[in-house]
CSV table of C-alpha atoms and ligand atoms in Angstrom, one decimal:
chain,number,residue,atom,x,y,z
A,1,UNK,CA,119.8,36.5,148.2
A,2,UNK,CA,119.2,37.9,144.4
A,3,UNK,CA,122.2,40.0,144.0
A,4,UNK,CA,126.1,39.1,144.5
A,5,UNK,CA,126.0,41.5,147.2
A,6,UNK,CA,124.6,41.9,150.5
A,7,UNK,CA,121.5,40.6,149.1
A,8,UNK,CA,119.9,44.0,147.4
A,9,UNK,CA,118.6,43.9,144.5
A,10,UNK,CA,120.9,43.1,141.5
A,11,UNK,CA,122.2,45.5,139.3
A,12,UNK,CA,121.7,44.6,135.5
A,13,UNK,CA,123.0,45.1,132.4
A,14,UNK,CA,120.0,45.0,129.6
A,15,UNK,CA,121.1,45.2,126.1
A,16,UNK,CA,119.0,45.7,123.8
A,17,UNK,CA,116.7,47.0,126.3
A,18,UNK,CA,115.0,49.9,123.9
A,19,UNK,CA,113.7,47.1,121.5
A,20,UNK,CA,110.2,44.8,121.6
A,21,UNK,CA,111.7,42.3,124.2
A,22,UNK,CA,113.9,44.6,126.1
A,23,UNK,CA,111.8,47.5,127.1
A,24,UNK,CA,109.0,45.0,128.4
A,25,UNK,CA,111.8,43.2,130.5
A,26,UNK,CA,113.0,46.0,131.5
A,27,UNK,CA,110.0,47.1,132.9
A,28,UNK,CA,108.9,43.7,134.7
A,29,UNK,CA,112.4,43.8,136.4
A,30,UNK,CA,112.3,47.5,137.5
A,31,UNK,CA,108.9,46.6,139.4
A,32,UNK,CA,110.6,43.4,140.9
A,33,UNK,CA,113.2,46.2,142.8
A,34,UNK,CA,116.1,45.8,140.1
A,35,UNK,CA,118.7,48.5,139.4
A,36,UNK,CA,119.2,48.8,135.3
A,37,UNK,CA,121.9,49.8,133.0
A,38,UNK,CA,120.7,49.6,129.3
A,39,UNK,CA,123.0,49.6,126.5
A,40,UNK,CA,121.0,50.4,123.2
A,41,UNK,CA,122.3,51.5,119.6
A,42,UNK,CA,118.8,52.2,119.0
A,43,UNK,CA,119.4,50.5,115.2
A,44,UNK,CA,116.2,49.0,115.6
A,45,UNK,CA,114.6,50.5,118.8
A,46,UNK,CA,113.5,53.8,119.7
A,47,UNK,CA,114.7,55.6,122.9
A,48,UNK,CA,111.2,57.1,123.7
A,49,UNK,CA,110.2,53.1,124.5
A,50,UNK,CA,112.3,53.5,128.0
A,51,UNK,CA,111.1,56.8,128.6
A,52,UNK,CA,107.4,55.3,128.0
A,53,UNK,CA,108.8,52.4,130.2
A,54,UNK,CA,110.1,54.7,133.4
A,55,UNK,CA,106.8,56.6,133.1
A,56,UNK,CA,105.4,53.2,134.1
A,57,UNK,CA,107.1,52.3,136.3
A,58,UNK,CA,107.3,55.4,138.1
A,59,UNK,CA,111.6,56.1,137.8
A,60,UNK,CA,113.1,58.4,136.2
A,61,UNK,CA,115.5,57.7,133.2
A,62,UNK,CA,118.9,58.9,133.4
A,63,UNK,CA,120.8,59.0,130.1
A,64,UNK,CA,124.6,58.6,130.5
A,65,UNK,CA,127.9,57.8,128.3
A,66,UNK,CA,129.7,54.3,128.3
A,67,UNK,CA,132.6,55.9,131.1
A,68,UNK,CA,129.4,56.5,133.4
A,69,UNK,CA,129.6,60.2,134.7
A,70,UNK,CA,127.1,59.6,137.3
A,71,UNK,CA,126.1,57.1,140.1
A,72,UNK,CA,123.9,54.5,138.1
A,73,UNK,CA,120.4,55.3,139.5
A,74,UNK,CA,117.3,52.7,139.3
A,75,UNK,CA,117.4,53.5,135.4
A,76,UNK,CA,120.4,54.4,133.0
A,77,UNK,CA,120.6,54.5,129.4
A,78,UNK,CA,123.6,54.4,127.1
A,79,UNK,CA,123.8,54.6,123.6
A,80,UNK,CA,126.1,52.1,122.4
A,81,UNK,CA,127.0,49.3,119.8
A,82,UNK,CA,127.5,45.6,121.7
A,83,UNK,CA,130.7,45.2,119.3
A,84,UNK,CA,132.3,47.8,120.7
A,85,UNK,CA,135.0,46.7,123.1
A,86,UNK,CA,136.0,50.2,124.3
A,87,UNK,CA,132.3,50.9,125.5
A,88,UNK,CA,131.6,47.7,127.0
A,89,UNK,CA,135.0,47.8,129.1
A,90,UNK,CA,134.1,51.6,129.9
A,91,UNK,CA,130.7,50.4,131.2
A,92,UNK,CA,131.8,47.6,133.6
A,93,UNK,CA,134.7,49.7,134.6
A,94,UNK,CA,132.8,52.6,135.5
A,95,UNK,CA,129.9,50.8,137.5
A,96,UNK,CA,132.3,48.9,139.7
A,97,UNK,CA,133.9,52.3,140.4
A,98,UNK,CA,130.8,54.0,141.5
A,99,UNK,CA,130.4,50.9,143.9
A,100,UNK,CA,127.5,49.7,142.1
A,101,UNK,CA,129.1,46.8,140.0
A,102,UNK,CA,127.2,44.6,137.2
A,103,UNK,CA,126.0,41.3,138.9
A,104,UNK,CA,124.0,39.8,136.1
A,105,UNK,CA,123.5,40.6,131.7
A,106,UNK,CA,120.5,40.3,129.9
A,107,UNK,CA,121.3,39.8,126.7
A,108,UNK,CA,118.8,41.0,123.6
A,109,UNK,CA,121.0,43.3,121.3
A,110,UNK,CA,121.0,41.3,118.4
A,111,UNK,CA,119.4,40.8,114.9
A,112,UNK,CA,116.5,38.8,114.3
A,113,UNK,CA,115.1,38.9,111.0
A,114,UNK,CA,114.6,35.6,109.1
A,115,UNK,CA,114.4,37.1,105.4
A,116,UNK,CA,117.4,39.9,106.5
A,117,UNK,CA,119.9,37.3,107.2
A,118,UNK,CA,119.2,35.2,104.2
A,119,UNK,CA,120.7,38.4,102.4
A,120,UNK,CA,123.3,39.8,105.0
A,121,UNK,CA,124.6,36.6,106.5
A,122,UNK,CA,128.0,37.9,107.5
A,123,UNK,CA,126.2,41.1,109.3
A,124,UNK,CA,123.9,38.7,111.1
A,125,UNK,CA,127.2,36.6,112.3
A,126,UNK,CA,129.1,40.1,113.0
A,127,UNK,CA,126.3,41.3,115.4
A,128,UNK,CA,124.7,38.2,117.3
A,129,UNK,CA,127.9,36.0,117.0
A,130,UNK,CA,130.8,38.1,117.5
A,131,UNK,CA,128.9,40.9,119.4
A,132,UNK,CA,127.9,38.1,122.2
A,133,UNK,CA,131.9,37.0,122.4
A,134,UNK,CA,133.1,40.9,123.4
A,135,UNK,CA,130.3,40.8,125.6
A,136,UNK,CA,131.3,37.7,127.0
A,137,UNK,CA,135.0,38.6,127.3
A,138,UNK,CA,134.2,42.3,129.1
A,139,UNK,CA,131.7,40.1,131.2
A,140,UNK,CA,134.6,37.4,132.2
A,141,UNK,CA,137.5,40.4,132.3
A,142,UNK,CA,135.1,42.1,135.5
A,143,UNK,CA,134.0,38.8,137.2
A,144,UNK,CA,130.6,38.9,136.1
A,145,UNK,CA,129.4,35.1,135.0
A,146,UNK,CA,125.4,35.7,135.4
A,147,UNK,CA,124.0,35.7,131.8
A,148,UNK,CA,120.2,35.4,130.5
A,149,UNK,CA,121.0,35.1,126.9
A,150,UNK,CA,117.9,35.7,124.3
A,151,UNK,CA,118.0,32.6,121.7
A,152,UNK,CA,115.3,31.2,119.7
A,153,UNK,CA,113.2,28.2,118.5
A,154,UNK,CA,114.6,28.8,114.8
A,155,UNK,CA,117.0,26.8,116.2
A,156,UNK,CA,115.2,23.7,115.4
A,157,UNK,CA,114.7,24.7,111.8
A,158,UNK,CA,111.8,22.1,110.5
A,159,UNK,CA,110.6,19.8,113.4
A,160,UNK,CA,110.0,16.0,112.8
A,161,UNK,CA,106.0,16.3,113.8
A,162,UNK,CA,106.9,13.1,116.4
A,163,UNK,CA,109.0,15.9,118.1
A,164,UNK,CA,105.8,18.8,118.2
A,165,UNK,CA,104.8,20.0,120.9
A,166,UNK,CA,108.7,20.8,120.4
A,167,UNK,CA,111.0,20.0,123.8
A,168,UNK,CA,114.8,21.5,124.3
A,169,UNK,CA,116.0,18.1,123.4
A,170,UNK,CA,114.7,18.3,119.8
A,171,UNK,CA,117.7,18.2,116.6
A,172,UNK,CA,119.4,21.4,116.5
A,173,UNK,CA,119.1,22.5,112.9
A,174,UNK,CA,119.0,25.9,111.6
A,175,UNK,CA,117.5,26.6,108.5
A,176,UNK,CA,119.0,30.2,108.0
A,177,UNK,CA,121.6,32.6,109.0
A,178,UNK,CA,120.0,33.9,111.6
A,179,UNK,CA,119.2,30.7,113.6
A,180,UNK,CA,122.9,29.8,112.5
A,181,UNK,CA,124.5,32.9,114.5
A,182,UNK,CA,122.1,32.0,117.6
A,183,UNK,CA,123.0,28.4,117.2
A,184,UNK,CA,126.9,29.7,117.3
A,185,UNK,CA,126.1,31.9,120.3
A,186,UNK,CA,124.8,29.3,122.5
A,187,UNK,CA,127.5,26.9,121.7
A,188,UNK,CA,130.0,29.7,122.6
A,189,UNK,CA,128.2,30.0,126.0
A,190,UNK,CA,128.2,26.1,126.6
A,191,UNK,CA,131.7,26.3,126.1
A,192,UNK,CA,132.3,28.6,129.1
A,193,UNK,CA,130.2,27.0,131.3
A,194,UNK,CA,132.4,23.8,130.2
A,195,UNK,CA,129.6,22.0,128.8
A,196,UNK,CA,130.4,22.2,125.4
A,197,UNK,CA,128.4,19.6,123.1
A,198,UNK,CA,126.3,18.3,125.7
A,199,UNK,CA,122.6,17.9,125.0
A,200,UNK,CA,121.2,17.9,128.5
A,201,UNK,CA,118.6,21.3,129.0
A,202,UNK,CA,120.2,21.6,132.6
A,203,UNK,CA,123.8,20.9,133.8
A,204,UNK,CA,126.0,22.2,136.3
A,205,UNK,CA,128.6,24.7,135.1
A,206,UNK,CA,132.1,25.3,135.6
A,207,UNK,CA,133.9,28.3,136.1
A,208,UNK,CA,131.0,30.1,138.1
A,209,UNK,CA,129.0,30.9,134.7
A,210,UNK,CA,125.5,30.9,135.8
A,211,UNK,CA,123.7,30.9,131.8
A,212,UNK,CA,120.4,30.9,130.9
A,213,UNK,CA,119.5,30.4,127.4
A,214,UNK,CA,116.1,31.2,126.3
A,215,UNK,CA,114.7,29.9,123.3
A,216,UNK,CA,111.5,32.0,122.4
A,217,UNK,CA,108.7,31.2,120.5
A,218,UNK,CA,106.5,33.7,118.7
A,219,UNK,CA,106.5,36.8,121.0
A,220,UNK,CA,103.5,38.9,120.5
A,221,UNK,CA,100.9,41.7,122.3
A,222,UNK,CA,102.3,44.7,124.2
A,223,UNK,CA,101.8,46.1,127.7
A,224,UNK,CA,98.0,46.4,128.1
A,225,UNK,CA,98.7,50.2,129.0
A,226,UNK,CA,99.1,50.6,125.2
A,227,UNK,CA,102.0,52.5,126.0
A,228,UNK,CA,104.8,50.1,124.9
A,229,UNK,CA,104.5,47.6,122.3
A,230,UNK,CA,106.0,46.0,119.1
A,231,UNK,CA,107.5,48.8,116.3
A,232,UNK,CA,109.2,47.0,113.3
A,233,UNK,CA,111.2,48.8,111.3
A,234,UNK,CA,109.3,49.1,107.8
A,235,UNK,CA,107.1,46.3,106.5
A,236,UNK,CA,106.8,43.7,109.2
A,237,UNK,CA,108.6,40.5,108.6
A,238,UNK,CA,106.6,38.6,111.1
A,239,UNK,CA,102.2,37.9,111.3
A,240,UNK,CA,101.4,40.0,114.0
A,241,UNK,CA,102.4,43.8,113.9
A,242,UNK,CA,101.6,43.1,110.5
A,243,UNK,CA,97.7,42.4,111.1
A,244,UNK,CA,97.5,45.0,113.7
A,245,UNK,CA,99.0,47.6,111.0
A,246,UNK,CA,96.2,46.4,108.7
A,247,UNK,CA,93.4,46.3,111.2
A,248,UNK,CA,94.3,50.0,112.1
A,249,UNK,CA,94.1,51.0,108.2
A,250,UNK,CA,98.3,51.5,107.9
A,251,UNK,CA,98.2,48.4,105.4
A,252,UNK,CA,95.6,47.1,103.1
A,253,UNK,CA,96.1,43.4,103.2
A,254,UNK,CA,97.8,40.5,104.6
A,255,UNK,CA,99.3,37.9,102.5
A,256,UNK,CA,98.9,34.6,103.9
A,257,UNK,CA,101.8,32.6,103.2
A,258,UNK,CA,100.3,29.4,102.4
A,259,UNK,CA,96.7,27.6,102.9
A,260,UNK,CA,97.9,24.5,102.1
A,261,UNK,CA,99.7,23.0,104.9
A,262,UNK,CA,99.1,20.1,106.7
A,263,UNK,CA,96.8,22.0,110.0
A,264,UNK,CA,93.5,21.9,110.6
A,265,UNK,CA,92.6,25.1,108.3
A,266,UNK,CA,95.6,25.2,105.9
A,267,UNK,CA,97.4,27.7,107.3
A,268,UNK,CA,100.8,28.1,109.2
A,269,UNK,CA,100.6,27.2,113.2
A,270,UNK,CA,103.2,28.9,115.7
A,271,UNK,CA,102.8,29.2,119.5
A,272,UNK,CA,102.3,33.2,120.3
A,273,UNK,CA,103.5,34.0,123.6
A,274,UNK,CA,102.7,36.8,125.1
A,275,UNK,CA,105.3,39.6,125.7
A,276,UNK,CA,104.6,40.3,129.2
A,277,UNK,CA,104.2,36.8,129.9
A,278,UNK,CA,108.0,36.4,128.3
A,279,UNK,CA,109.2,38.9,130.2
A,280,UNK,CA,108.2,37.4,133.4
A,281,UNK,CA,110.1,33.9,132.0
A,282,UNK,CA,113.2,36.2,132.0
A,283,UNK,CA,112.6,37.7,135.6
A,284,UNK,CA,112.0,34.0,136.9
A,285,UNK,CA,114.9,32.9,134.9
A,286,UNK,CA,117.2,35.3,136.2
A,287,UNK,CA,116.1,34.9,139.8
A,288,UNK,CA,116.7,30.9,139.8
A,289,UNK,CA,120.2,31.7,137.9
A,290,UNK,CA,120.7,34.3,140.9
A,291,UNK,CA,120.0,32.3,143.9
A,292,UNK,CA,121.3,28.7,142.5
A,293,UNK,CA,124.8,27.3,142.3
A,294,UNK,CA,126.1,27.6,138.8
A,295,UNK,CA,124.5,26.3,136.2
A,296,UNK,CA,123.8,25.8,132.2
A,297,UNK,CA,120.1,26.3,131.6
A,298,UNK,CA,118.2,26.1,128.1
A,299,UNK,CA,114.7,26.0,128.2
A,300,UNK,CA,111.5,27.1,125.9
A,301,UNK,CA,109.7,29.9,126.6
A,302,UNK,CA,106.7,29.0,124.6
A,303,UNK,CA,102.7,28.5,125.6
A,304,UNK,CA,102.1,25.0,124.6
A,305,UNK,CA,99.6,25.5,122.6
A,306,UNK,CA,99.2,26.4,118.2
A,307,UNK,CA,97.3,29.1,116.7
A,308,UNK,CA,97.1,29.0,112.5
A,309,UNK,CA,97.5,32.0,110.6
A,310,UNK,CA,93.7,32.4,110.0
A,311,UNK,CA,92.9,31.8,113.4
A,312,UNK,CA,95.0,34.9,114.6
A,313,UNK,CA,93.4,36.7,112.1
A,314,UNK,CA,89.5,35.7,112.7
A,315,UNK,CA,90.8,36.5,116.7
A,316,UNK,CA,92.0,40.0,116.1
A,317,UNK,CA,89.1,40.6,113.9
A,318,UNK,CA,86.7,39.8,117.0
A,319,UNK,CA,88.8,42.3,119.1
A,320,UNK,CA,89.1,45.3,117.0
A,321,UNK,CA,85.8,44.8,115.3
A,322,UNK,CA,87.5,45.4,112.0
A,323,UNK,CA,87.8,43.4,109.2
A,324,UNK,CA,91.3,42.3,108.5
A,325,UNK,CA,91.5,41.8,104.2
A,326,UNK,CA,93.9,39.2,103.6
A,327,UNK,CA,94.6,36.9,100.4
A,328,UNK,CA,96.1,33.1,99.7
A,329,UNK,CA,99.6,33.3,98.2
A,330,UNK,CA,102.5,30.9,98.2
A,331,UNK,CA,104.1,29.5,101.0
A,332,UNK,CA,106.9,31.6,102.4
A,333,UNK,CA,110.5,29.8,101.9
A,334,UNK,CA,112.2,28.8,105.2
A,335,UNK,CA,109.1,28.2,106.8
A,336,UNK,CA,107.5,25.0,108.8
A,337,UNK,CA,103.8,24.2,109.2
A,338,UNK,CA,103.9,23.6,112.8
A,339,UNK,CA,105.9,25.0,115.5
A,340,UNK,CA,104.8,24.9,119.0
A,341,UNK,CA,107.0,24.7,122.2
A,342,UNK,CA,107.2,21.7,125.3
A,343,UNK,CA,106.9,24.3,128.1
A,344,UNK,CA,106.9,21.8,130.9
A,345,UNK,CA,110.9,22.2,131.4
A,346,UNK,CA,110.7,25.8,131.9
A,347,UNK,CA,107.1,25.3,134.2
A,348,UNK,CA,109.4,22.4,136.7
A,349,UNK,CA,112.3,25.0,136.4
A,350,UNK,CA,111.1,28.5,136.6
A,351,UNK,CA,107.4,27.4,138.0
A,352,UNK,CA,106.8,30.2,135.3
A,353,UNK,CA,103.7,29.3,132.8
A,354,UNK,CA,102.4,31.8,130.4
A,355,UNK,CA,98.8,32.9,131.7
A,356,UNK,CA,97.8,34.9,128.7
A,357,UNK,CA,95.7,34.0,125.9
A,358,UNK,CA,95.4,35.0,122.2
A,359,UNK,CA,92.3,37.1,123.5
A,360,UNK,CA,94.6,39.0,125.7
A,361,UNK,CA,97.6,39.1,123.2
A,362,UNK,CA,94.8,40.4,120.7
A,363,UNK,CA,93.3,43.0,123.2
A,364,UNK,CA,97.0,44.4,124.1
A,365,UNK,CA,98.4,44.4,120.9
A,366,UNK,CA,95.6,46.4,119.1
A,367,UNK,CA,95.3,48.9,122.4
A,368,UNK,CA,99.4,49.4,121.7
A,369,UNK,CA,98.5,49.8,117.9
A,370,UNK,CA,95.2,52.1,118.2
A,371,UNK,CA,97.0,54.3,120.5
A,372,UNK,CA,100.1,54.5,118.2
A,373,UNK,CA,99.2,53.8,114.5
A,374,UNK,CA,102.7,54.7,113.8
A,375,UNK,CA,104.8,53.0,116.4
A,376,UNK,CA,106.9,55.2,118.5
A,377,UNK,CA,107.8,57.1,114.7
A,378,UNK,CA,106.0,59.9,115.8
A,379,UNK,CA,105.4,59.5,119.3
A,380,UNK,CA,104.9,62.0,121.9
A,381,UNK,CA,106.7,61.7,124.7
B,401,LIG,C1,104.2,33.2,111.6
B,401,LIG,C2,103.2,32.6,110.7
B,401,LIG,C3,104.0,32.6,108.4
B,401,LIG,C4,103.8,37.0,107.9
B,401,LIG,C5,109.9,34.3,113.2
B,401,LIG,C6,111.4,33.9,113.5
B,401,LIG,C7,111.5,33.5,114.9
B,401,LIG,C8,110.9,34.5,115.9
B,401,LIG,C9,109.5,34.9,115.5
B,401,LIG,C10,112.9,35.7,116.7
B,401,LIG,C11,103.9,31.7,109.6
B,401,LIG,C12,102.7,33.4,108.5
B,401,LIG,C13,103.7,35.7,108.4
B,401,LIG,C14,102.8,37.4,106.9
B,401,LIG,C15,101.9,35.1,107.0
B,401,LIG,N1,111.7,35.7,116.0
B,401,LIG,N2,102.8,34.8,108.0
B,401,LIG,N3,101.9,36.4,106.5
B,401,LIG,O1,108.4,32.8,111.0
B,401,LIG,O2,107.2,31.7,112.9
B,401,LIG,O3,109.1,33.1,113.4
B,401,LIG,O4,109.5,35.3,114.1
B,401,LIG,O5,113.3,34.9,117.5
B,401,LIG,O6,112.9,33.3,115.2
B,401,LIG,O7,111.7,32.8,112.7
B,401,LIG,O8,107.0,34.2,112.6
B,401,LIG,O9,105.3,35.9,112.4
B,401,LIG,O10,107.0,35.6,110.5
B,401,LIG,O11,105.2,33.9,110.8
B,401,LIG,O12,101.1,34.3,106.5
B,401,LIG,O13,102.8,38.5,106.4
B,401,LIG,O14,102.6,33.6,109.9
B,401,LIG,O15,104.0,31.9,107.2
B,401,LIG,O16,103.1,30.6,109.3
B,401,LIG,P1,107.9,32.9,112.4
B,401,LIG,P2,106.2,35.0,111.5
């Protein structure tokens, strides 16, 4: 039985579901028979992803206020910021009044720039720290205590190479605000579940708090439709939109942070996980969370295996058949030279594996980026 009910599908709660991770998710879990609510404040997200998303997956979107004026279809959106108290009580309220009450949150509104939180610590605490408490609170006021909660492997700031490939038992130690806040989150939810300070990846839980806490590695690629994708806001922080924006002529260069790190070819190595094939970790993670007694899970979502900086770039060059300038500068601060994930916790857990390659993440992302050189800026719905 998925759902708390009768044993239909669950109905979710998606925040965050307009952004990279969400609108993916969102659609994975609408194909696997879910019901959705998504609450977005679109500060870093665009609406026209979920309308892109229900075009997909054949549903239409319904768009409705926190105090839901209408019987939550397959797919609702609200606009709405995860701090607000009023909205979030409004939107449990009103669900269980139209008989269709929230069995289960997936958690992605949040902030998740490295460099940004450096500089606006106390916004990045506000949003991922104190934003997950009122969502926890509205969640424990209405009895619901299913949560798939959207952490990170910043959390384990500069691995000791004997701990790479990287398993959940590795030193917690944030290296920056934002791992900080995620850190903070994920202590708050062990707390509930009564298994505050306790190492172990997978414990039972108190209360009836079912958690999940997913820690991702580099998520990359889009849906191979090309319809959905990744659409930073302004210069890219991270590698990949920002090759894809140069390979499609909307940047001249990259800057490679570094070619003089201790990997194979100088440059930076991080595990690129394919977006779908996250997604898929969050439908498997939710579905073991759903049909299992309560529990505290933290696992990796992560492929296992390292790609350098130079190696992503000679891969997408190969795809798009464009030549992708780039130049050797400093190394970035904040950053480590290796970073890939232990998946087997997740793989004995989940029995979920990523099955895309950098070849695929390459051919998806440039398909997303070709078709939309400008994100979803000036999309067409
Ligand atoms: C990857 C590699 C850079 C940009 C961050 C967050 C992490 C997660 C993913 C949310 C590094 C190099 C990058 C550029 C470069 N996000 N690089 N030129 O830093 O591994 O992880 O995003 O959960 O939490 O920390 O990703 O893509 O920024 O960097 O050379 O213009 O690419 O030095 O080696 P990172 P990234």
């Amino acid at each position: 039985m998925l759902g708390d009910r009768d044993g239909s599908m669950a109905q979710l709660l998606i925040t965050g579901g307009a952004g990279f991770l969400g609108s993916h998710t969102c659609l994975v879990l609408l194909e696997a028979g879910h019901q959705l609510l998504v609450l977005d404040d679109f500060s870093n997200s665009s609406a026209i992803s979920l309308e892109r998303v229900a075009e997909l997956a054949g549903v239409p979107l319904q768009r409705d206020q926190p105090t839901l004026k209408a019987t939550p279809e397959a797919f609702t959106l609200v606009e709405g910021d995860i701090r607000d108290t009023q909205c979030l009580d409004a939107l449990f309220a009103s669900a269980k009044a139209f008989g269709q009450p929230i069995d289960a949150v997936i958690h992605f509104a949040g902030l998740k720039a490295v460099g940004e939180s450096v500089q606006q610590p106390l916004r990045y605490w506000d949003v991922n720290v104190v934003g997950t408490q009122r969502l926890l609170t509205a969640m424990n006021f209405h009895h619901c205590r299913t949560i798939v909660f959207s952490s990170s492997a910043t959390l384990y700031g500069y691995p000791h190479p004997n701990q790479i490939p990287i398993p959940e038992t590795a030193p917690i130690q944030p290296i920056n605000p934002y791992g900080a806040s995620k850190h903070a989150a994920e202590a708050l939810l062990a707390d509930l579940a009564g298994c505050s300070g306790k190492p172990e990846p997978i414990q039972a839980s108190s209360g009836g708090w079912r958690i999940a806490r997913l820690r991702y590695f580099n998520p990359v690629g889009a849906h191979p439709s090309g319809r959905i994708g990744e659409d930073p806001n302004g210069i890219p922080n991270n590698l990949f939109p920002f090759i894809t924006q140069v390979a499609v002529g909307r940047r001249p260069e990259l800057t490679v942070f570094g070619d003089d790190w201790p990997t194979p070819d100088g440059t930076g190595v991080r595990d690129y996980i394919h977006v779908m094939d996250l997604a898929e970790g969050h439908r498997e993670a939710l579905h073991s969370l759903l049909n299992s007694d309560p529990q505290l899970l933290t696992l990796n979502l992560g492929s296992g295996q390292g790609a350098s900086v130079l190696g992503v770039v000679k891969a997408m060059e190969a795809t798009s058949q464009r030549a992708i300038p780039h130049r050797i500068a400093p190394r970035r601060p904040g950053d480590a030279a290796i970073t890939v994930a232990n998946p087997t916790l997740a793989a004995q857990q989940l029995h979920w594996r990523t099955q895309r390659s950098l070849t695929d993440i390459c051919r998806d992302g440039w398909a997303w980026q070709q078709d939309n050189p400008n994100g979803y800026g000036e999309a067409c719905l």
